[in-house]
GROMACS .gro file of C-alpha atoms in nm:
model
  208
    1UNK     CA    1   5.333  -3.851  -6.399
    2UNK     CA    2   5.557  -3.725  -6.186
    3UNK     CA    3   5.392  -3.350  -5.977
    4UNK     CA    4   5.607  -3.145  -6.217
    5UNK     CA    5   5.460  -3.291  -6.548
    6UNK     CA    6   5.129  -3.212  -6.354
    7UNK     CA    7   5.199  -2.854  -6.329
    8UNK     CA    8   5.362  -2.840  -6.644
    9UNK     CA    9   5.053  -2.957  -6.796
   10UNK     CA   10   4.846  -2.691  -6.659
   11UNK     CA   11   5.072  -2.354  -6.810
   12UNK     CA   12   4.817  -2.153  -6.995
   13UNK     CA   13   4.962  -1.838  -7.237
   14UNK     CA   14   4.678  -1.570  -7.226
   15UNK     CA   15   4.580  -1.338  -7.443
   16UNK     CA   16   4.823  -1.085  -7.268
   17UNK     CA   17   5.113  -1.270  -7.404
   18UNK     CA   18   5.168  -1.376  -7.005
   19UNK     CA   19   5.162  -1.730  -6.901
   20UNK     CA   20   4.991  -1.892  -6.566
   21UNK     CA   21   4.974  -2.220  -6.439
   22UNK     CA   22   4.689  -2.080  -6.202
   23UNK     CA   23   4.310  -2.169  -6.328
   24UNK     CA   24   4.104  -1.904  -6.422
   25UNK     CA   25   3.850  -1.944  -6.122
   26UNK     CA   26   4.099  -1.842  -5.922
   27UNK     CA   27   4.288  -1.564  -6.108
   28UNK     CA   28   3.944  -1.405  -6.134
   29UNK     CA   29   3.873  -1.381  -5.739
   30UNK     CA   30   4.141  -1.108  -5.716
   31UNK     CA   31   4.176  -1.204  -5.366
   32UNK     CA   32   4.522  -1.050  -5.268
   33UNK     CA   33   4.611  -1.062  -4.917
   34UNK     CA   34   4.797  -0.692  -4.986
   35UNK     CA   35   4.457  -0.562  -5.016
   36UNK     CA   36   4.351  -0.555  -4.667
   37UNK     CA   37   4.641  -0.509  -4.549
   38UNK     CA   38   4.673  -0.152  -4.330
   39UNK     CA   39   5.061  -0.088  -4.413
   40UNK     CA   40   5.033  -0.159  -4.780
   41UNK     CA   41   5.131   0.216  -4.849
   42UNK     CA   42   5.451   0.194  -4.667
   43UNK     CA   43   5.597  -0.188  -4.712
   44UNK     CA   44   5.902  -0.262  -4.852
   45UNK     CA   45   5.778  -0.583  -5.010
   46UNK     CA   46   5.542  -0.351  -5.199
   47UNK     CA   47   5.810  -0.152  -5.314
   48UNK     CA   48   6.010  -0.459  -5.404
   49UNK     CA   49   5.711  -0.619  -5.591
   50UNK     CA   50   5.691  -0.332  -5.825
   51UNK     CA   51   5.960  -0.382  -5.981
   52UNK     CA   52   5.792  -0.668  -6.178
   53UNK     CA   53   5.486  -0.466  -6.327
   54UNK     CA   54   5.465  -0.445  -6.693
   55UNK     CA   55   5.619  -0.833  -6.710
   56UNK     CA   56   5.513  -1.003  -6.421
   57UNK     CA   57   5.243  -0.995  -6.134
   58UNK     CA   58   5.330  -1.137  -5.801
   59UNK     CA   59   5.075  -1.218  -5.556
   60UNK     CA   60   5.172  -1.213  -5.157
   61UNK     CA   61   4.973  -1.548  -5.004
   62UNK     CA   62   5.130  -1.534  -4.685
   63UNK     CA   63   5.312  -1.257  -4.502
   64UNK     CA   64   5.456  -1.253  -4.144
   65UNK     CA   65   5.438  -0.855  -4.131
   66UNK     CA   66   5.051  -0.832  -4.213
   67UNK     CA   67   4.851  -0.564  -4.005
   68UNK     CA   68   4.503  -0.617  -3.948
   69UNK     CA   69   4.181  -0.406  -3.960
   70UNK     CA   70   3.915  -0.361  -3.724
   71UNK     CA   71   3.684  -0.082  -3.815
   72UNK     CA   72   3.475   0.146  -3.589
   73UNK     CA   73   3.222   0.356  -3.654
   74UNK     CA   74   3.238   0.691  -3.618
   75UNK     CA   75   3.169   0.912  -3.424
   76UNK     CA   76   3.478   0.746  -3.210
   77UNK     CA   77   3.398   0.717  -2.852
   78UNK     CA   78   3.645   0.565  -2.588
   79UNK     CA   79   3.947   0.487  -2.840
   80UNK     CA   80   4.205   0.723  -2.676
   81UNK     CA   81   4.215   0.498  -2.351
   82UNK     CA   82   4.493   0.315  -2.276
   83UNK     CA   83   4.326  -0.022  -2.268
   84UNK     CA   84   3.975  -0.113  -2.353
   85UNK     CA   85   3.812  -0.362  -2.570
   86UNK     CA   86   3.590  -0.396  -2.845
   87UNK     CA   87   3.298  -0.658  -2.870
   88UNK     CA   88   3.265  -0.810  -3.185
   89UNK     CA   89   2.978  -1.119  -3.329
   90UNK     CA   90   3.099  -1.467  -3.346
   91UNK     CA   91   3.511  -1.594  -3.301
   92UNK     CA   92   3.646  -1.518  -3.589
   93UNK     CA   93   3.872  -1.231  -3.447
   94UNK     CA   94   3.971  -1.500  -3.214
   95UNK     CA   95   4.123  -1.683  -3.455
   96UNK     CA   96   4.246  -1.405  -3.640
   97UNK     CA   97   4.440  -1.209  -3.354
   98UNK     CA   98   4.725  -1.329  -3.085
   99UNK     CA   99   4.831  -1.144  -2.814
  100UNK     CA  100   5.086  -0.819  -2.905
  101UNK     CA  101   4.991  -0.795  -3.304
  102UNK     CA  102   4.975  -0.415  -3.402
  103UNK     CA  103   4.645  -0.396  -3.528
  104UNK     CA  104   4.506  -0.032  -3.712
  105UNK     CA  105   4.207   0.098  -3.602
  106UNK     CA  106   3.963   0.182  -3.898
  107UNK     CA  107   3.656   0.422  -3.988
  108UNK     CA  108   3.437   0.126  -4.103
  109UNK     CA  109   3.307   0.351  -4.418
  110UNK     CA  110   3.615   0.507  -4.534
  111UNK     CA  111   3.882   0.275  -4.406
  112UNK     CA  112   4.078   0.533  -4.273
  113UNK     CA  113   4.331   0.479  -4.015
  114UNK     CA  114   4.237   0.590  -3.648
  115UNK     CA  115   4.481   0.472  -3.498
  116UNK     CA  116   4.664   0.171  -3.396
  117UNK     CA  117   4.697  -0.080  -3.138
  118UNK     CA  118   4.854  -0.378  -3.028
  119UNK     CA  119   4.624  -0.689  -2.907
  120UNK     CA  120   4.633  -0.719  -2.536
  121UNK     CA  121   4.415  -1.070  -2.538
  122UNK     CA  122   4.097  -1.209  -2.717
  123UNK     CA  123   3.834  -1.416  -2.522
  124UNK     CA  124   3.505  -1.505  -2.638
  125UNK     CA  125   3.160  -1.717  -2.473
  126UNK     CA  126   2.846  -1.698  -2.470
  127UNK     CA  127   2.678  -1.328  -2.550
  128UNK     CA  128   2.496  -1.302  -2.194
  129UNK     CA  129   2.812  -1.425  -2.025
  130UNK     CA  130   3.054  -1.156  -2.222
  131UNK     CA  131   2.831  -0.887  -2.172
  132UNK     CA  132   2.793  -0.942  -1.820
  133UNK     CA  133   3.223  -0.948  -1.787
  134UNK     CA  134   3.341  -0.756  -2.028
  135UNK     CA  135   3.043  -0.451  -2.136
  136UNK     CA  136   3.237  -0.224  -1.867
  137UNK     CA  137   3.585  -0.223  -2.019
  138UNK     CA  138   3.441  -0.193  -2.338
  139UNK     CA  139   3.578   0.174  -2.516
  140UNK     CA  140   3.176   0.298  -2.521
  141UNK     CA  141   3.124   0.212  -2.112
  142UNK     CA  142   3.486   0.331  -2.042
  143UNK     CA  143   3.400   0.679  -2.228
  144UNK     CA  144   3.109   0.742  -1.970
  145UNK     CA  145   2.771   0.548  -2.190
  146UNK     CA  146   2.734   0.259  -1.920
  147UNK     CA  147   2.712  -0.077  -1.971
  148UNK     CA  148   2.362  -0.103  -2.120
  149UNK     CA  149   2.445   0.125  -2.395
  150UNK     CA  150   2.720  -0.093  -2.468
  151UNK     CA  151   2.438  -0.398  -2.492
  152UNK     CA  152   2.221  -0.153  -2.711
  153UNK     CA  153   2.459  -0.101  -2.919
  154UNK     CA  154   2.581  -0.509  -2.963
  155UNK     CA  155   2.211  -0.612  -3.018
  156UNK     CA  156   2.142  -0.331  -3.308
  157UNK     CA  157   2.458  -0.420  -3.460
  158UNK     CA  158   2.433  -0.785  -3.452
  159UNK     CA  159   2.036  -0.854  -3.374
  160UNK     CA  160   1.963  -0.953  -3.685
  161UNK     CA  161   2.287  -1.268  -3.613
  162UNK     CA  162   2.209  -1.280  -3.275
  163UNK     CA  163   2.116  -1.617  -3.133
  164UNK     CA  164   2.052  -1.732  -2.724
  165UNK     CA  165   2.339  -1.922  -2.850
  166UNK     CA  166   2.567  -1.677  -2.987
  167UNK     CA  167   2.905  -1.631  -2.886
  168UNK     CA  168   3.093  -1.252  -2.831
  169UNK     CA  169   3.431  -1.228  -2.894
  170UNK     CA  170   3.617  -0.947  -2.672
  171UNK     CA  171   3.928  -0.759  -2.788
  172UNK     CA  172   4.153  -0.615  -2.568
  173UNK     CA  173   4.366  -0.328  -2.731
  174UNK     CA  174   4.658  -0.110  -2.533
  175UNK     CA  175   4.860   0.170  -2.641
  176UNK     CA  176   5.131   0.096  -2.893
  177UNK     CA  177   5.448   0.253  -2.717
  178UNK     CA  178   5.665   0.436  -2.907
  179UNK     CA  179   5.946   0.186  -2.930
  180UNK     CA  180   5.774  -0.024  -3.077
  181UNK     CA  181   5.634   0.194  -3.348
  182UNK     CA  182   5.990   0.275  -3.430
  183UNK     CA  183   6.085  -0.039  -3.429
  184UNK     CA  184   5.775  -0.089  -3.696
  185UNK     CA  185   5.862   0.200  -3.890
  186UNK     CA  186   6.260   0.082  -3.936
  187UNK     CA  187   6.116  -0.250  -4.055
  188UNK     CA  188   5.907  -0.078  -4.278
  189UNK     CA  189   6.131   0.184  -4.435
  190UNK     CA  190   6.236   0.520  -4.457
  191UNK     CA  191   5.994   0.762  -4.287
  192UNK     CA  192   5.828   0.936  -4.602
  193UNK     CA  193   5.919   1.361  -4.674
  194UNK     CA  194   5.554   1.465  -4.568
  195UNK     CA  195   5.212   1.386  -4.530
  196UNK     CA  196   5.118   1.506  -4.881
  197UNK     CA  197   5.302   1.207  -5.011
  198UNK     CA  198   5.003   0.939  -4.931
  199UNK     CA  199   5.258   0.705  -4.715
  200UNK     CA  200   5.105   0.591  -4.459
  201UNK     CA  201   5.332   0.597  -4.177
  202UNK     CA  202   5.265   0.450  -3.771
  203UNK     CA  203   5.506   0.781  -3.630
  204UNK     CA  204   5.200   1.032  -3.778
  205UNK     CA  205   4.985   0.768  -3.520
  206UNK     CA  206   5.162   0.770  -3.212
  207UNK     CA  207   4.954   0.737  -2.850
  208UNK     CA  208   4.936   1.142  -2.771
   0.00000   0.00000   0.00000
């Protein structure tokens, strides 16, 4: 049986009167990359997909434009510096980010965008060594709280996960230049007419 024949056997007609080739287990997950992208509300791809509404469901499986979000708890401390790091448990972020990637710094509860930044570097290692070397450049320490406070926050936040052999990842974030924001905005489409349009535009998050 050819690949085309196998795929044809998987085609199903749903109750809504539409066809699909995906099994119910995949459809029920409802995991779309766009759902967690920080620029979804001002994305030209989404505007193009809107033309399929009513007769087709289009899903983005991979995307080079995707902007990850890094959550921060309120009150925000030290996020205004031109470069700083945030320490996260595990090594997931090292596998998720690359140098030069634009990221959104967001509120951990509301998901609202605080500002944008650009990844300078991502470094992982043992928890004790990482704290010894990188705590001084953490946004909390740079805001005057001290390295001891950084360690206290880390252990309080991840205490039930951390073990002697646990890893920490330091994500160094730098200011996004106005030129880079302009370049991204140009790719994303026209600037919204006003804030009330509820469309995120990076120019509103320029570093002051």
